[in-house]
Coordinates of C-alpha atoms in Angstrom, one line a residue:
X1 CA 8.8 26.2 30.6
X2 CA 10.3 29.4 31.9
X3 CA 11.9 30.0 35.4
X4 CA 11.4 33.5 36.0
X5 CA 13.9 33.5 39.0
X6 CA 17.1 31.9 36.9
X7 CA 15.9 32.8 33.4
X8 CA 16.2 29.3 32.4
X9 CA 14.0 28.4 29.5
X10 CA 13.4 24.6 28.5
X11 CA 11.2 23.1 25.9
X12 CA 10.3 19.6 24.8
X13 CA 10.7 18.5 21.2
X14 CA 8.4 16.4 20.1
X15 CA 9.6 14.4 17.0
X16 CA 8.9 10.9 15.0
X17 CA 10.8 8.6 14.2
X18 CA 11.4 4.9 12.6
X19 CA 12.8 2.0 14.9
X20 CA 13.8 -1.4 13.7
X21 CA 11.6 -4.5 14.3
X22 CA 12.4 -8.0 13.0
X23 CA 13.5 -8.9 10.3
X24 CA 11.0 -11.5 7.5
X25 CA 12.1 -15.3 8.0
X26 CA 12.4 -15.2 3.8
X27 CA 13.7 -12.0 2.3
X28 CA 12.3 -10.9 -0.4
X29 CA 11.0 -8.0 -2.8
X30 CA 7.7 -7.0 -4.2
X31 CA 5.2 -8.6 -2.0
X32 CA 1.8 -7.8 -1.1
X33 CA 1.2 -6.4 2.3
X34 CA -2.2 -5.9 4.9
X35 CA -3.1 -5.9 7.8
X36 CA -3.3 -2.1 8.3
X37 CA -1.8 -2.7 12.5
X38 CA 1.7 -2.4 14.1
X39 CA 0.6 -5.5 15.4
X40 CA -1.0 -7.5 13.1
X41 CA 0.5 -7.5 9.4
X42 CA 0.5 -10.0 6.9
X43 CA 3.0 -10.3 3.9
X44 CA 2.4 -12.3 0.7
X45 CA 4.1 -13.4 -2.6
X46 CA 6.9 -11.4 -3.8
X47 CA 10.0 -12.2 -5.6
X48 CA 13.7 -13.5 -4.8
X49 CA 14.9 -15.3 -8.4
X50 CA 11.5 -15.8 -9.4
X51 CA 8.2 -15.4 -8.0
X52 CA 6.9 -17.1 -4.7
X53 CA 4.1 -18.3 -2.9
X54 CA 5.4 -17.3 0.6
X55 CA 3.2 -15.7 3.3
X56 CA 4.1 -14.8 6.7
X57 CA 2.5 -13.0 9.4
X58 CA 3.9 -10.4 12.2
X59 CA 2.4 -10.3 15.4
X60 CA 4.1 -7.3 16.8
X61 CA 7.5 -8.6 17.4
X62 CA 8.3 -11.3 15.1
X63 CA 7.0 -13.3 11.9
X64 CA 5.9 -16.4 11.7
X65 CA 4.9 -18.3 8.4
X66 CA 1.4 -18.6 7.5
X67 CA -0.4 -20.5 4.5
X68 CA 1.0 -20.2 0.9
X69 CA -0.6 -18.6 -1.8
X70 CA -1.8 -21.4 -4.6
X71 CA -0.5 -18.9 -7.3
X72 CA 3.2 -17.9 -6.5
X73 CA 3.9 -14.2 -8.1
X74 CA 5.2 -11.2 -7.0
X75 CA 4.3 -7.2 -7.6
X76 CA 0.5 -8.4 -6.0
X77 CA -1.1 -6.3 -3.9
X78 CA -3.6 -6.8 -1.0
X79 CA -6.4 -5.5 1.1
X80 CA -7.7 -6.5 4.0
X81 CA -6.6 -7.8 7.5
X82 CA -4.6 -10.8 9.0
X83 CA -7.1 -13.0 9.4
X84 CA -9.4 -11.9 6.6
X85 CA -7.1 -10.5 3.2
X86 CA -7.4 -10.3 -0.7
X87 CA -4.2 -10.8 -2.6
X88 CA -4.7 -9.8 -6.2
X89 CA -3.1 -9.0 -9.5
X90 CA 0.5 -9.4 -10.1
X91 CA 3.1 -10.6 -12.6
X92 CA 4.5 -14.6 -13.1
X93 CA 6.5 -15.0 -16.5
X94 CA 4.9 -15.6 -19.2
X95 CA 2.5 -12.8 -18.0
X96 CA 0.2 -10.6 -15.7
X97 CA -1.8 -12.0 -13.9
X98 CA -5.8 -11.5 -12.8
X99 CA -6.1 -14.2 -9.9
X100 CA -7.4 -13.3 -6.7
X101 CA -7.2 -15.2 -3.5
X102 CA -8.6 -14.8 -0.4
X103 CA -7.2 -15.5 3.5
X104 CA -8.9 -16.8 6.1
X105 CA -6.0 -16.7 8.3
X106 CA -4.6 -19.9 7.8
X107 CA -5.4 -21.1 4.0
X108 CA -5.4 -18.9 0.6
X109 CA -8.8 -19.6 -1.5
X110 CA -9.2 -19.0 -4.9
X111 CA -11.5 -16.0 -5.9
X112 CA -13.4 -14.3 -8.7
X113 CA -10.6 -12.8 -11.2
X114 CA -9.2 -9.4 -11.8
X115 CA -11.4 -7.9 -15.2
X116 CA -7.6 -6.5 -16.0
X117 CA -4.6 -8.4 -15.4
X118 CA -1.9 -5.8 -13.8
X119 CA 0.9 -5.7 -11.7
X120 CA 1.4 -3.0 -8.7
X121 CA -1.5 -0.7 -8.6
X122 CA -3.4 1.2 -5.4
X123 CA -4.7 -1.3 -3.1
X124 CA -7.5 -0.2 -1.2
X125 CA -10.4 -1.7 1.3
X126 CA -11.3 -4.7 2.9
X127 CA -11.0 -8.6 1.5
X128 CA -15.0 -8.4 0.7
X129 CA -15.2 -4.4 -0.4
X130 CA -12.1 -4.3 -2.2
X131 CA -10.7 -1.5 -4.6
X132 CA -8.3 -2.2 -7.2
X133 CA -6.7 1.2 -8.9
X134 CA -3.8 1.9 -11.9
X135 CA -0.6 -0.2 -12.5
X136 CA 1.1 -2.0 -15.2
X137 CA 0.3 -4.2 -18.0
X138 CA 3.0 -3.5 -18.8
X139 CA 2.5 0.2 -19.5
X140 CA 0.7 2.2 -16.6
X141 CA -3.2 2.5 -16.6
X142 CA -5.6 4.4 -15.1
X143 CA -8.3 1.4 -14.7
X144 CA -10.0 0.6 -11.2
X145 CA -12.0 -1.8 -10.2
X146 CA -14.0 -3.0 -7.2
X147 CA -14.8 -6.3 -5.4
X148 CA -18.2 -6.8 -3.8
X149 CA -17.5 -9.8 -2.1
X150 CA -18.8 -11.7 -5.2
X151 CA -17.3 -10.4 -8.1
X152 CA -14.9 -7.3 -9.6
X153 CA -16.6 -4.9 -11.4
X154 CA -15.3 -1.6 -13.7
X155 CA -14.8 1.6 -12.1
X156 CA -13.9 5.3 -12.5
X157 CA -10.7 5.7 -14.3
X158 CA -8.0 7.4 -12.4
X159 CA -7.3 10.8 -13.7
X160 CA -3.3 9.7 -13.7
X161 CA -2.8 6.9 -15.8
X162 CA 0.6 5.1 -13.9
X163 CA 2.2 2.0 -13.0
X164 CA 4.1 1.7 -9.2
X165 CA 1.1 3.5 -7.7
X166 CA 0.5 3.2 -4.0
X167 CA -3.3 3.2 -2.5
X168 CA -4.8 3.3 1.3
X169 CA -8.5 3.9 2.7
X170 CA -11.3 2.0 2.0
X171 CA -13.5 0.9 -0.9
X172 CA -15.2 4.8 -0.6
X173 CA -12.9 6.7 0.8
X174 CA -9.3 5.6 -1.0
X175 CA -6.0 7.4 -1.6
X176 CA -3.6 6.3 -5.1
X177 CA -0.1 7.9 -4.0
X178 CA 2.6 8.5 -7.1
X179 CA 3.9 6.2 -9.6
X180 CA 5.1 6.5 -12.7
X181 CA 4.5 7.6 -16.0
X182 CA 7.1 6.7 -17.3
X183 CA 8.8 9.4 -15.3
X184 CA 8.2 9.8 -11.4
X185 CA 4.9 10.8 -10.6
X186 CA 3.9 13.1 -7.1
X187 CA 0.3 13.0 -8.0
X188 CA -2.1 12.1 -5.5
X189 CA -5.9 11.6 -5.8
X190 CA -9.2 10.9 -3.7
X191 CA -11.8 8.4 -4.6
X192 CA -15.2 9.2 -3.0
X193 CA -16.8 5.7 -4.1
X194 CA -17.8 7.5 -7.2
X195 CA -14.9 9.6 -8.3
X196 CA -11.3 10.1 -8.9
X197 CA -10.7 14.2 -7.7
X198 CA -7.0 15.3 -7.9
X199 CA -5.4 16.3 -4.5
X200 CA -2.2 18.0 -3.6
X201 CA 0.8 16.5 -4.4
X202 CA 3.2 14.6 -2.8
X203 CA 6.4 16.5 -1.7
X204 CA 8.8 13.9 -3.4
X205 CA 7.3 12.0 -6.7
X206 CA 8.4 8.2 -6.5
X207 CA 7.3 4.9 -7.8
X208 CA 7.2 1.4 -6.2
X209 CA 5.9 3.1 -2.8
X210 CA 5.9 1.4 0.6
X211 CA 2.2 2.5 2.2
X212 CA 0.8 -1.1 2.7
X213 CA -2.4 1.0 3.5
X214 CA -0.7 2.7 6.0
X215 CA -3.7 5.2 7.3
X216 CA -6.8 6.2 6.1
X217 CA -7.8 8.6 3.0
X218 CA -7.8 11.6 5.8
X219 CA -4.6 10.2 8.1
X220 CA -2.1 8.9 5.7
X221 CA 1.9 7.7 5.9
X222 CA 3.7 6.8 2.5
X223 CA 7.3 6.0 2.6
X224 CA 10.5 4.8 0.6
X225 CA 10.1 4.5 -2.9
X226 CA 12.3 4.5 -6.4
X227 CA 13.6 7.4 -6.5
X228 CA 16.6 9.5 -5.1
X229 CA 15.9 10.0 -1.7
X230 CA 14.3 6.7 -1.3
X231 CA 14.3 6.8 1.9
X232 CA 11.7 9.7 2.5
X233 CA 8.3 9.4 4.6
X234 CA 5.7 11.7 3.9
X235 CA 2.4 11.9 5.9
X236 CA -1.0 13.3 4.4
X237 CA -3.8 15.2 6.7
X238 CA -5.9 15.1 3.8
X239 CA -5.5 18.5 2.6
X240 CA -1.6 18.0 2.2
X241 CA 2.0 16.3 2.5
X242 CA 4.4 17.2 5.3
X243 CA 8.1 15.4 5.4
X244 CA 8.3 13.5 8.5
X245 CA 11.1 11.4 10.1
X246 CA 13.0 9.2 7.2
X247 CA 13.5 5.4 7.3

């Protein structure tokens, strides 16, 4: 805005930014997170000094405990909502680990089993159209795999084989976001329910990623991660990466 008569310009900045919200009634690391809302999350497994069966849910200002998984282990990952959520994959000494369990919103149900066993890959999808891409066992992979609501079946390979990969979208529309190889990976690709196609990198390559399937293939946030600035959020219009406000 410009007043002609004291030659005073003004201008609003528009910026975004991270606020804090309350804290999990268990800390812990390597979980497995849904929900996909500000509102309505849900956080499962994960690991203190060894792996747990812990699940809580946020309802927009605080968490509350929910229904333990029947498998305790920690770098799972999960698809899905609050009230209807797939927790799969994972790693429990001795070993990975294929069990999948679904979440009705109050109990954890054993499900058909991943074909791989793996720890941390791209999460993408719903609890009954589910898509399963990359991680660790214990090397990175490029494997994916989808759930029909009955059963897991083989997929189209990633182009990147990697571990610590991050995923959001759904079952035909999916992002996989970095990783590593064993070095830090900024690769991102797009899965079209039949293909893998290679997108533009990610400003900052990372592993271990915090998305949560935060946004859509087209509409995307991906934050944090193992790497030197680990505190960097990048957002994704589906063409490209921009740097927007930091944790």
């Amino acid at each position: 805005w410009y007043n002609s008569t004291t030659g005073t310009l003004r201008s609003r900045l528009l910026t975004e930014a991270w606020s804090s919200g309350s804290p999990l009634a268990a800390g812990r690391a390597n979980g497995g997170g849904s929900g996909n809302l500000q509102d309505s999350a849900l956080f499962a497994g994960g690991y203190t000094t060894g792996g747990v069966a812990t699940t809580e849910e946020y309802n927009g200002s605080g968490w509350e405990s929910g229904g333990d998984l029947n498998t305790g282990r920690y770098a799972l990952k999960a698809a899905g909502t609050q009230t209807a959520s797939r927790a799969f994959g994972g790693y429990m000494p001795p070993g990975y680990v294929a069990v999948t369990e679904s979440y009705n919103g109050t109990a954890w149900t054993n499900g058909p089993s991943l074909t791989t066993a793996r720890s941390n890959g791209a999460p993408a999808g719903t609890s009954t159209a589910t898509l399963y891409a990359g991680g660790g066992n214990p090397g990175g992979i490029n494997n994916s795999e989808e759930f029909n609501g009955s059963s897991w079946s083989e997929g189209p390979n990633l182009n990147t084989t990697r571990g610590g990969v991050a995923g959001c979208g759904s079952q035909t529309a999916a992002l996989a976001m970095g990783g590593d190889d064993p070095g830090y990976v900024a690769a991102t690709e797009e899965y079209d329910g039949t293909n893998w196609t290679s997108g533009n990198n990610m400003n900052t390559a990372r592993t271990y990623l915090g998305s949560a399937q935060a946004g859509l293939q087209t509409a995307a946030l991906i934050f944090g991660g193992n790497t030197g600035p680990g505190a960097v959020c990048e957002s994704y219009n589906g063409t490209s990466w921009t740097e927007v406000g930091d944790l």
